[in-house]
Coordinates of C-alpha atoms in Angstrom, one line a residue:
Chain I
X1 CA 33.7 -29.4 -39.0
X2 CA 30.3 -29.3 -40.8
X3 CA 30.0 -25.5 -41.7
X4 CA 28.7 -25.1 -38.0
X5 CA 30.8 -23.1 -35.6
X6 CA 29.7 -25.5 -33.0
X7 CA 30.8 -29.0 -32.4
X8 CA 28.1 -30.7 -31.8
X9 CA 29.8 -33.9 -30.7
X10 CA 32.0 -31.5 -28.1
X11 CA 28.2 -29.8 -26.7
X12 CA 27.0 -32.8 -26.2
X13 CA 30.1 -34.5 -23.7
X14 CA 30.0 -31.1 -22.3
X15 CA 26.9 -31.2 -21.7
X16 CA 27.1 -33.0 -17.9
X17 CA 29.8 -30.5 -16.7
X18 CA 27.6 -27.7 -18.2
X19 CA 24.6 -29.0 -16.1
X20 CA 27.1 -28.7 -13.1
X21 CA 28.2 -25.4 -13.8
X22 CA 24.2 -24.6 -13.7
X23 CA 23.8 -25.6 -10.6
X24 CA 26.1 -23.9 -9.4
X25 CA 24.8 -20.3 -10.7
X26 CA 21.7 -21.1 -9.8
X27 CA 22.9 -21.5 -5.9
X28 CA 24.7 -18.4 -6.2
X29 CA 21.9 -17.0 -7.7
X30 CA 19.3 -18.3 -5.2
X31 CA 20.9 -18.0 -2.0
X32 CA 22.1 -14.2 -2.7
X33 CA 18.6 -13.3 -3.6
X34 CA 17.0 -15.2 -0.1
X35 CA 20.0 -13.3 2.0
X36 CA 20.0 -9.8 0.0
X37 CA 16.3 -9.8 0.2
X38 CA 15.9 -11.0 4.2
X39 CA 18.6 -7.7 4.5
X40 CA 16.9 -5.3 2.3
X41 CA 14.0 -4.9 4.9
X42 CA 15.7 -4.0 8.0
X43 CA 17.9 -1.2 5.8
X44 CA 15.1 -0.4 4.0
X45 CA 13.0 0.3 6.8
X46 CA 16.1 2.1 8.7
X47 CA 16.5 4.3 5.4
X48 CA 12.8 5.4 5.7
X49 CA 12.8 5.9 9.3
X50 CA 12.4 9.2 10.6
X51 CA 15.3 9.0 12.8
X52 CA 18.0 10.9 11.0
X53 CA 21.7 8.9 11.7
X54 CA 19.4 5.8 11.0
X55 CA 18.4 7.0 7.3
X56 CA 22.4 8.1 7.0
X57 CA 23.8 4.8 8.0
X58 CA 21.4 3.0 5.5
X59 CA 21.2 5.6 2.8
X60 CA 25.4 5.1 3.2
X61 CA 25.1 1.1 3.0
X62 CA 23.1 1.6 -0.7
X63 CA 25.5 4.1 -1.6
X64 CA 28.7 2.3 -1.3
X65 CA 27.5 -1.2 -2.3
X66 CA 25.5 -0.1 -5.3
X67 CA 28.1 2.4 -6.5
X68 CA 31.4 -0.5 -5.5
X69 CA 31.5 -2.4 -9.1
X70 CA 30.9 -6.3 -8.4
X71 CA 33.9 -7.3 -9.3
X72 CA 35.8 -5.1 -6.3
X73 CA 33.5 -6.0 -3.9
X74 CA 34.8 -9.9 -4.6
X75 CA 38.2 -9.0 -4.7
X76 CA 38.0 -7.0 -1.7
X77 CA 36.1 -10.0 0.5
X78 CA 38.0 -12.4 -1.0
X79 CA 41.4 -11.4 -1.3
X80 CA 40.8 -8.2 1.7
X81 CA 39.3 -9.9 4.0
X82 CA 41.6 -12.7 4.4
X83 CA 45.1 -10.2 5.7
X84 CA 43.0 -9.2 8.5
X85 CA 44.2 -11.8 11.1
X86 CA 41.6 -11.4 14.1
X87 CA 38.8 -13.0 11.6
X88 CA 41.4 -15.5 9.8
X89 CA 41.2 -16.8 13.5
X90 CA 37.6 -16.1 14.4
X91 CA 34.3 -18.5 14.1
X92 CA 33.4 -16.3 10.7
X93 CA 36.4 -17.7 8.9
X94 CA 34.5 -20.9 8.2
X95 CA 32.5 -18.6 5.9
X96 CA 35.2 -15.7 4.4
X97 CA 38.0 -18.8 4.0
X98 CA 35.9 -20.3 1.0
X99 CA 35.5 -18.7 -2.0
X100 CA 31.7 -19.8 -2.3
X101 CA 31.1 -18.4 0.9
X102 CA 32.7 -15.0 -0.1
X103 CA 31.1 -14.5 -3.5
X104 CA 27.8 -15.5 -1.2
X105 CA 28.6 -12.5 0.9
X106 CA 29.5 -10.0 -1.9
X107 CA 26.7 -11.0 -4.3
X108 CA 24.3 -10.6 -1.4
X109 CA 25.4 -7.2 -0.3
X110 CA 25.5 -6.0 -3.5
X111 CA 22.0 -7.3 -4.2
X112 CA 20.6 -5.5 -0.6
X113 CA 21.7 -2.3 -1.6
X114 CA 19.6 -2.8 -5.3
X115 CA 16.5 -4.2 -2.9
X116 CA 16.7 -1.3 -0.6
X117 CA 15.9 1.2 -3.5
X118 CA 13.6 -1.2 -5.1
X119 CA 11.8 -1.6 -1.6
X120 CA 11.5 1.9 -1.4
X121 CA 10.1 3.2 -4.2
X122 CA 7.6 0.2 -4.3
X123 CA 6.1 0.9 -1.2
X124 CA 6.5 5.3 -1.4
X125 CA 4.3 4.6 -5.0
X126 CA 1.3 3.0 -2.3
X127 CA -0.9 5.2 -2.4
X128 CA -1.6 7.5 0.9
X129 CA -5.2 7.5 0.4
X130 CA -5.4 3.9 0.9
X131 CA -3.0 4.0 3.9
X132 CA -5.5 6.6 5.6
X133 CA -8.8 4.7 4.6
X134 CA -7.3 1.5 6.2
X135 CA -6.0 3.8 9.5
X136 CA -9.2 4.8 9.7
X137 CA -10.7 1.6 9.8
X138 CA -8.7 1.3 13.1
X139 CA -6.3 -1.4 11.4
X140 CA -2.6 -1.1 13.6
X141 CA 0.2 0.0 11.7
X142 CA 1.4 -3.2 11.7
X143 CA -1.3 -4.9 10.1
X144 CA -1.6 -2.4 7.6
X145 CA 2.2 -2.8 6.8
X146 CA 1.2 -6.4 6.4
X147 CA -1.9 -6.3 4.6
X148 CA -2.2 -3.2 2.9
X149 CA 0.7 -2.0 2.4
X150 CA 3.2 -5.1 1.6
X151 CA 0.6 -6.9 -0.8
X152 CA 0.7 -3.9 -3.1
X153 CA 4.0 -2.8 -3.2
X154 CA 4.7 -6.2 -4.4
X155 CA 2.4 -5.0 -7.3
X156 CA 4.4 -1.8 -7.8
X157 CA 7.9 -3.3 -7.4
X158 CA 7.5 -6.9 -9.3
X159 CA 8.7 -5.5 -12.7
X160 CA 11.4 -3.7 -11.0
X161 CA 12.4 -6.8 -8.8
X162 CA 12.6 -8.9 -12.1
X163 CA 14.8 -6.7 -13.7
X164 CA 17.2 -7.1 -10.4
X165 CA 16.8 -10.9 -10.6
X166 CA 17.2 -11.1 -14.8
X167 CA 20.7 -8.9 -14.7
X168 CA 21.9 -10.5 -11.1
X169 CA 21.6 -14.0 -12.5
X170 CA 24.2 -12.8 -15.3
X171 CA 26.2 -10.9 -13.0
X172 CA 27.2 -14.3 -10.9
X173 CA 29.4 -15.0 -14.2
X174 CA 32.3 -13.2 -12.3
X175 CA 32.8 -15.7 -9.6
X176 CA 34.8 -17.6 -12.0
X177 CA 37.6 -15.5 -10.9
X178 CA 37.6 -16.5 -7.3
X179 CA 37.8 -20.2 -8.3
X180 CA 34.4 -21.3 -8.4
X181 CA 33.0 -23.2 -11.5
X182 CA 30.2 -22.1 -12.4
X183 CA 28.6 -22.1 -15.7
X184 CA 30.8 -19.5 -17.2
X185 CA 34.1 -21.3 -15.9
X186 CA 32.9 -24.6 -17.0
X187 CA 32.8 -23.0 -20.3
X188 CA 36.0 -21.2 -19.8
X189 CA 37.8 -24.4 -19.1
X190 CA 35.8 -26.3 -21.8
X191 CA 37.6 -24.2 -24.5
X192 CA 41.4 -24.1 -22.9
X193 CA 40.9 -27.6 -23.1
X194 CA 39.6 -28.0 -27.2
X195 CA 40.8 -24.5 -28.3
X196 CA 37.1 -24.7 -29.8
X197 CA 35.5 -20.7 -28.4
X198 CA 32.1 -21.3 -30.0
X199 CA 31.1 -24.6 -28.9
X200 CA 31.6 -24.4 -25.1
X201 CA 30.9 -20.5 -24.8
X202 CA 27.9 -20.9 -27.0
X203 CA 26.1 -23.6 -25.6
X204 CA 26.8 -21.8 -21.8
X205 CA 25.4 -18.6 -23.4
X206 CA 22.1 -21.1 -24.2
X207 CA 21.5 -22.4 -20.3
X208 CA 22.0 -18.9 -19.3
X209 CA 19.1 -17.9 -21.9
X210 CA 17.1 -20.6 -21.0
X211 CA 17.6 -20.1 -17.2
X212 CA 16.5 -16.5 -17.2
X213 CA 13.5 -17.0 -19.7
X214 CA 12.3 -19.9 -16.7
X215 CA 12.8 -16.8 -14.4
X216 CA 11.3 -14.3 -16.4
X217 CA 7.9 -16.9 -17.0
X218 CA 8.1 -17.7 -13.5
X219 CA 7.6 -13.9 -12.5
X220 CA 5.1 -13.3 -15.6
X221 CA 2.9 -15.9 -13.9
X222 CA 3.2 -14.3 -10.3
X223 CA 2.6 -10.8 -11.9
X224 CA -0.2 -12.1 -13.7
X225 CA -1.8 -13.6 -10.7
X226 CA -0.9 -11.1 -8.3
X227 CA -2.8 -9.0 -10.8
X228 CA -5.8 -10.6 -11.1
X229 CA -7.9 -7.4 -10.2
X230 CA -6.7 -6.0 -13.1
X231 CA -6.9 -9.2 -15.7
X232 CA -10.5 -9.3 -15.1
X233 CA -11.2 -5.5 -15.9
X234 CA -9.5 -6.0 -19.4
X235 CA -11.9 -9.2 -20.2
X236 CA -14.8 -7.2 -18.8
X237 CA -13.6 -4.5 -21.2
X238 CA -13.6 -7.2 -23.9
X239 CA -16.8 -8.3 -23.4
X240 CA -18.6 -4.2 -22.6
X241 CA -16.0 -2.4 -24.8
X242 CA -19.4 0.8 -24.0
X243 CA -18.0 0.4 -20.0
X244 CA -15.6 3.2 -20.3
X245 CA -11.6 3.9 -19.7
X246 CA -11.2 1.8 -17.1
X247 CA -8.7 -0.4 -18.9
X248 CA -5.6 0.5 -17.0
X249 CA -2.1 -0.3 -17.2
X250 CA -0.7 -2.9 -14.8
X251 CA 1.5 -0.2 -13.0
X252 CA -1.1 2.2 -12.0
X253 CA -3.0 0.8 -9.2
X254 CA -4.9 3.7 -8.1
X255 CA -8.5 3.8 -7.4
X256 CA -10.0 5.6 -10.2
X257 CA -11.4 9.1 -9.8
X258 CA -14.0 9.6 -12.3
Chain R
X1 CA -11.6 1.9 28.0
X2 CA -14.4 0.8 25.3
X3 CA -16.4 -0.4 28.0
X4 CA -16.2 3.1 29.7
X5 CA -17.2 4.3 26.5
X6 CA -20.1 2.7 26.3
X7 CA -21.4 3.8 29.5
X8 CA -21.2 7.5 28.5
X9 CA -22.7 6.9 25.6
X10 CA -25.2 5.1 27.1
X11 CA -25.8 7.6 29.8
X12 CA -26.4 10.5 27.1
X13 CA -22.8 12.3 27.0
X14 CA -22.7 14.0 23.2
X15 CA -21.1 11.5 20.9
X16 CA -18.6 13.8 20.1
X17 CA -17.3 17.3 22.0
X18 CA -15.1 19.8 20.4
X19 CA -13.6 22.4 21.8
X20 CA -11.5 25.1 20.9
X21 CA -10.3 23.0 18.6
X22 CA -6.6 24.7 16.7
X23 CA -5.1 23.0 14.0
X24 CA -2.0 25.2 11.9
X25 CA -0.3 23.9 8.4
X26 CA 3.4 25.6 9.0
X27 CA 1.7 29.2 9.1
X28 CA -1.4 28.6 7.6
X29 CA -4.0 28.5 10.6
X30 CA -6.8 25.3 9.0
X31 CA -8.9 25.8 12.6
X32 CA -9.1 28.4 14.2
X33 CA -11.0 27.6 17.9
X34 CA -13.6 25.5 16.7
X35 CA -16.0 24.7 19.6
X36 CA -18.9 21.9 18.6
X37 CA -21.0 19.3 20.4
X38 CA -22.7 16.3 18.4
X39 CA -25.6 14.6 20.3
X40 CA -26.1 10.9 19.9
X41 CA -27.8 9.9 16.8
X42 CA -27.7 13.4 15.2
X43 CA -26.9 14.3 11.5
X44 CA -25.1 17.0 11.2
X45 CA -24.1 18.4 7.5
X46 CA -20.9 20.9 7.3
X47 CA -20.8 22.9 4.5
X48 CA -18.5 26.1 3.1
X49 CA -15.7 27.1 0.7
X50 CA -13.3 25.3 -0.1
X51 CA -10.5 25.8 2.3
X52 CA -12.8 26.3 4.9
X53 CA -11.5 24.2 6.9
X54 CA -14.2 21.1 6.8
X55 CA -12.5 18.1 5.8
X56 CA -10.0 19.0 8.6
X57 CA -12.2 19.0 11.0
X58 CA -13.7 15.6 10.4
X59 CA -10.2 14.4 10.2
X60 CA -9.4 15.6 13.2
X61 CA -11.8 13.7 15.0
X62 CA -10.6 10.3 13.8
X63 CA -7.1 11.8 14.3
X64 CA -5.9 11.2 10.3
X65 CA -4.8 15.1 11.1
X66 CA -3.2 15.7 14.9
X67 CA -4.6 19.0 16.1
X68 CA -2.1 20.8 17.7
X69 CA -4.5 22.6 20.6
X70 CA -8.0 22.6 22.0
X71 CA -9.8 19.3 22.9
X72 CA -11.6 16.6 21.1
X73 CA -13.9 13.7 23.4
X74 CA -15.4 11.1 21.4
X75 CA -18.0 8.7 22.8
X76 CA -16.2 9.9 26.4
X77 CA -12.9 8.9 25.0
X78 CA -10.5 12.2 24.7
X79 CA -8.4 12.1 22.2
X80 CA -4.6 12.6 22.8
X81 CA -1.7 11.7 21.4
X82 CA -1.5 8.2 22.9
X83 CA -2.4 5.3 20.3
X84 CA -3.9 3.4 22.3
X85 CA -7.1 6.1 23.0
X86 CA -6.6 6.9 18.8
X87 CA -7.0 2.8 18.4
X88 CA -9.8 3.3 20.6
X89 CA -11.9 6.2 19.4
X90 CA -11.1 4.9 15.6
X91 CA -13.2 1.3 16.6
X92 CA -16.3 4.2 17.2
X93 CA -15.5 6.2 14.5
X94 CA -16.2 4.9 10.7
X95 CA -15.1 7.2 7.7
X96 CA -16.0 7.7 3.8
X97 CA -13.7 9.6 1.9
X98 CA -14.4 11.4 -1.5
X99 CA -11.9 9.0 -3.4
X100 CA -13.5 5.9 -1.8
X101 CA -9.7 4.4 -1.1
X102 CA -10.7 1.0 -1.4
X103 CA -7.9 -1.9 -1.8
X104 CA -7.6 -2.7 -5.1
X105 CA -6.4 -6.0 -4.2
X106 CA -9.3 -7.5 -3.1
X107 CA -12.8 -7.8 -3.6
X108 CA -15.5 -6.0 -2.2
X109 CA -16.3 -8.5 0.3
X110 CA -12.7 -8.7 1.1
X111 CA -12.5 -5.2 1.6
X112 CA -15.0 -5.1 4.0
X113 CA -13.8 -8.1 5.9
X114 CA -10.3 -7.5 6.3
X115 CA -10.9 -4.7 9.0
X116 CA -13.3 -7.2 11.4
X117 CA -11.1 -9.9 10.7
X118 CA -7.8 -7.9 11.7
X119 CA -9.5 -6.2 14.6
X120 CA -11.8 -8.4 16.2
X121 CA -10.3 -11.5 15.1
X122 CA -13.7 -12.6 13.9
X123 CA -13.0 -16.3 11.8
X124 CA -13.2 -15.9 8.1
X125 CA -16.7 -17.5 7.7
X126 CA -18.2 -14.9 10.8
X127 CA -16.6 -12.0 8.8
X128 CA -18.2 -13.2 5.5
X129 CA -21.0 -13.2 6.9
X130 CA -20.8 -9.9 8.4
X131 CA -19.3 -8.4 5.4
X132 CA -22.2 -9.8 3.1
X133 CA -24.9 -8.5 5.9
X134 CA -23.9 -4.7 5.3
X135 CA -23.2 -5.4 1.2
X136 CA -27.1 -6.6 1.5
X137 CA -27.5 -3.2 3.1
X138 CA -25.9 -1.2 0.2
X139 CA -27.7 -3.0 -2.4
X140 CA -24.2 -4.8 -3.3
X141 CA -24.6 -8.7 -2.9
X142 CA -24.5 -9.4 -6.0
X143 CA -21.1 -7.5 -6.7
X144 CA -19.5 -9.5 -3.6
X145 CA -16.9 -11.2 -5.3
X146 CA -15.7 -8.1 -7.8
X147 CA -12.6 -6.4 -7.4
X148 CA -12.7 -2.2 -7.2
X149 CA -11.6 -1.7 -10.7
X150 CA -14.7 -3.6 -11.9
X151 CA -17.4 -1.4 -10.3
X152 CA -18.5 2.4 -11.3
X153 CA -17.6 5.2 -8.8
X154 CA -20.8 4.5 -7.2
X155 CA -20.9 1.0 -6.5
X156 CA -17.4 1.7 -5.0
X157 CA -18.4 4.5 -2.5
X158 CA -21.4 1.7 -1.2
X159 CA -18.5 -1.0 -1.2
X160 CA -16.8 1.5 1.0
X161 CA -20.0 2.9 3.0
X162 CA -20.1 -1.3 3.7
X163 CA -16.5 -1.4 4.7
X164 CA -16.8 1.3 7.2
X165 CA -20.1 -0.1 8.8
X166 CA -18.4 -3.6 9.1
X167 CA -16.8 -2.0 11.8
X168 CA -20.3 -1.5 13.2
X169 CA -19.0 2.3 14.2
X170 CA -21.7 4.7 16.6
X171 CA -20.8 7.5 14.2
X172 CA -20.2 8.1 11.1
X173 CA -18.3 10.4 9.0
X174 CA -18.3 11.0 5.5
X175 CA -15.7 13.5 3.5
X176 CA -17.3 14.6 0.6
X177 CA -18.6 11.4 -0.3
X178 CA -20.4 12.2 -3.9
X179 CA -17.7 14.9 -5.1
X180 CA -16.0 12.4 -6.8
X181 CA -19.1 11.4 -8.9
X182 CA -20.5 11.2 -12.1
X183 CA -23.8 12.9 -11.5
X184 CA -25.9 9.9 -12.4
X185 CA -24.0 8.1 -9.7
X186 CA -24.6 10.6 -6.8
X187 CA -28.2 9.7 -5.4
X188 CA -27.4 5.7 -5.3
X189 CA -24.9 6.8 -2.7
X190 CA -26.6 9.7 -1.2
X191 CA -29.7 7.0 -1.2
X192 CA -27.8 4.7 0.8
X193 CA -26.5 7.2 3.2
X194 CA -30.5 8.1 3.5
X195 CA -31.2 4.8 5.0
X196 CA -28.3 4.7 7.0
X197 CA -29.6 8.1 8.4
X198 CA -32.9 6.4 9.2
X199 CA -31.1 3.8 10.9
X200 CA -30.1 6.1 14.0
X201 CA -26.1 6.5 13.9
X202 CA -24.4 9.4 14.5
X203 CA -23.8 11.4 10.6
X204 CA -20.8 13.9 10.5
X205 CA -21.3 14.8 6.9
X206 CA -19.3 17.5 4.7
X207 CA -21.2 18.0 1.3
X208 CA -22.5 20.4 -0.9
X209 CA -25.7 18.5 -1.7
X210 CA -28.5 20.9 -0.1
X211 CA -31.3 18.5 -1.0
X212 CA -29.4 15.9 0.8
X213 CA -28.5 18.3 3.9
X214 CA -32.7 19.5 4.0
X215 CA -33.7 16.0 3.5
X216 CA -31.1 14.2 6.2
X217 CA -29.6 17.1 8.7
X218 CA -30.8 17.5 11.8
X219 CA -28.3 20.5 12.1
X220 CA -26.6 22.6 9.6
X221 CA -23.3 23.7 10.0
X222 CA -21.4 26.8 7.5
X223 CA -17.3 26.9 8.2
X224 CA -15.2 30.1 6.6
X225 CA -11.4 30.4 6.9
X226 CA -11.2 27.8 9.7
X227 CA -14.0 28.7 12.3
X228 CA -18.0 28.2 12.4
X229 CA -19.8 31.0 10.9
X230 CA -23.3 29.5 11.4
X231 CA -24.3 26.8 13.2
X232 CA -28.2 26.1 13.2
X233 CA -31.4 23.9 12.7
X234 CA -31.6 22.4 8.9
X235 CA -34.9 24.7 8.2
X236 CA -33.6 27.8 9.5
X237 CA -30.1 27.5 8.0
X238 CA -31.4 27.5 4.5
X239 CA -34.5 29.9 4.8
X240 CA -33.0 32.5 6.9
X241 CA -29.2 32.7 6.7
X242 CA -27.7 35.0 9.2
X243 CA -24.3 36.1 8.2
X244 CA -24.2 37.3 4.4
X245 CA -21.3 34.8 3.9
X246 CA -23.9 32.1 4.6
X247 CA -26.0 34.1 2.3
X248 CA -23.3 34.6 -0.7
X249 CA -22.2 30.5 0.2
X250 CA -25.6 29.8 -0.8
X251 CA -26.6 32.1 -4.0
X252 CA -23.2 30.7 -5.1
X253 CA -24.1 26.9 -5.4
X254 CA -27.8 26.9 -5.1
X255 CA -28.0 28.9 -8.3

């Protein structure tokens, strides 16, 4: 030992099996987030839609798989699932007879019913104005979903979203329990091996760090393109501070009503 | 259907026929049997207090507000509840609200091209082109490529007077299109909306500018607690108000 609590000699043999366990979070991180978002629209639309036992049945999906803590929602797939006997022998067992393909299920679930509401509220905060000026214009509803609509509830919802992503991409850490090595059971295994705690547990803590800051840049560069409009007001501002209060924070897209 | 339209039009049916015209918020009765015939190529300013019931109307015709009885025949089109005759009758119908609504997300030109290339299908270099034609118009070429939040209130309310006439509508209708504006920014709009006048579409306007309305209107028309009060030629209207709420209407915000 050198005065360190890490080993650096230990981080650095680790450091392959760490990589696995990386890529491993990042699959259940990626997939998860392409599934939970593909399902977030359908429910989402169903828990806006007029129809009343359509907005229940929705408003009851967010309910039960944000308010079920993470960790249930594994156990219950993965251990649950698998007494029921009609889907031990059914074609779906390829998927709930592996513990990857459970925690896929769960974490997706769970991240659909945090879409939903994020969905939501993004595209209630459009403003109706805009929605009226673009019905006027004899746009279909469609389109306007497409084109109006869609485009700036990304705006609204982006900060939102990345908050989801950032505290999802920790969350995956409980898979370990199921039996799937990720980075956190790499780790885990790491130190029952050495009795060393710092080095392997440290070290994880630093890919997960570095793995959400490569998110978090990744959606400050989408934000920052995506809000463009707005960039160009602030350098204009720069440039004519005499132009007036039109420097506006990023979250406030309205049209401005002097 | 549009063809059909056209032929009406064409054969000199009013652009727009209203009547008995209802429209109720929960209790609240908004229009109250509102009978009113636009000609082809008229200008026609509404005016009255607010909650009169104007910016209903207009809304009505373009169907942002369903009205719940009487009728409403634009261009020979009647306007139910079906969306294909409200798709329909909004391809005739272009609209400038006070707020100007544009989408923040693009720029100017792409505010006005999105509409013509979403409806028509027009390829993105016909649609520039079209777009840039009616920016020309507004005096806005050389603001093309800005976004919204980069032009004043009243460069906006031309980028949107250019969105709406992309759609190359036969009438117009604009919802208190200056009320929004600094006062230095009203007559570069109301300017524009002067030349459009000259250029022989069909105005619907609800405003409180009288110069505008004695300059523009063919046709005056004063609305209190949802019906028409007065309804009459631009010159008569303002020298020789009938009703005395005309009359108070006007000592009120002629000053």
């Amino acid at each position: 030992m050198n005065g360190l609590p890490i080993d650096l000699h230990l981080a650095w043999e680790s450091l392959p099996a760490l990589f696995d366990g990386l890529k491993m979070t990042a699959i259940l991180t990626a997939l998860p987030l392409l599934f939970g978002l593909a399902l977030a629209f359908p429910i989402g639309f169903a828990r806006m839609s007029d129809r009343r036992w359509l907005a229940f049945l929705a408003e009851a999906f967010v309910t039960f798989f944000r308010g079920a803590p993470l960790l249930i929602l594994l156990y219950l797939v993965y251990y649950g699932l698998g007494q029921i006997e009609a889907l031990r022998k059914g074609p779906f067992w390829i998927l709930f007879g592996s513990p990857f393909g459970c925690a896929i299920v769960a974490l997706s679930f769970n991240h659909a019913a945090y879409m939903v509401e994020v969905l939501r509220g993004s595209l209630l905060a459009v403003p109706h104005g805009i929605v009226e000026a673009s019905e006027a214009l004899g746009i279909s509803r469609r389109n306007v979903f497409i084109w109006v609509k869609m485009p700036l509830a990304i705006r609204y919802g982006l900060k939102a979203y990345q908050n989801e992503v950032v505290s999802f991409i920790k969350g995956t850490a409980i898979v370990s329990v199921v039996t799937i090595t990720d980075l956190t059971a790499v780790a885990n295994s790491i130190f029952e091996q050495t009795y060393d705690p710092f080095t392997p547990i440290l070290c994880a803590a630093a890919f997960y760090w570095a793995f959400v800051n490569l998110v978090r840049i990744g959606f400050d560069l989408w934000g920052r393109w995506l809000n463009r409009h707005n960039a160009e007001d602030v350098a204009a501002d720069a440039v004519a501070p005499g132009r007036g209060p039109s420097l506006r924070p990023a979250s406030d897209l309205k049209q401005v009503t002097p | 259907m549009i063809v059909q339209a056209a032929d009406t039009a064409e054969t000199g049916g009013p652009a727009i026929a209203i009547t008995g015209l209802v429209k109720h918020y929960g209790n609240h009765r908004a229009l109250n049997g509102i009978d009113l015939d636009i000609r082809r190529g008229e200008k026609v300013v509404i005016c009255g207090p607010s909650g009169s019931g104007k910016s209903t109307l207009i809304r009505c015709i373009n169907a942002l507000e369903r009205h719940d009885g009487g009728s409403i025949v634009v261009n020979g089109i009647k306007l139910t509840a079906d969306e294909g005759a409200v798709q329909d009758i909004r391809q005739e119908v272009g609209m400038v609200f006070q707020h100007f609504n544009l989408f923040p997300h693009l720029t100017a030109l792409e505010n006005c091209m999105l509409a013509p290339r979403l409806n028509r299908g027009l390829a993105k270099a016909r649609a520039e082109k079209l777009a840039m034609h009616y920016l020309e118009r507004v005096h806005l070429a050389d603001h093309a490529r800005k976004y919204p939040a980069r032009l004043s209130g009243g460069q906006q309310q031309r980028v949107a007077i250019a969105r709406a006439l992309c759609m190359e509508p036969r009438i117009l209708l604009f919802d208190e299109p200056t009320s929004a504006l600094d006062p230095e920014m009203v007559k570069e709009v109301l300017g524009v909306m002067e030349e459009l006048a000259a250029s022989g579409v069909t105005m619907i306007c609800v405003t409180h500018e009288m110069g505008f309305a004695r300059r523009v209107a063919d046709r005056c028309v004063f609305m209190d607690h949802g019906e028409i009060v007065e309804d009459g030629e631009a010159e008569t209207f303002f020298q020789a108000p009938e009703s005395g709420r005309l009359r108070d209407f006007l000592a009120r915000i002629l000053r």
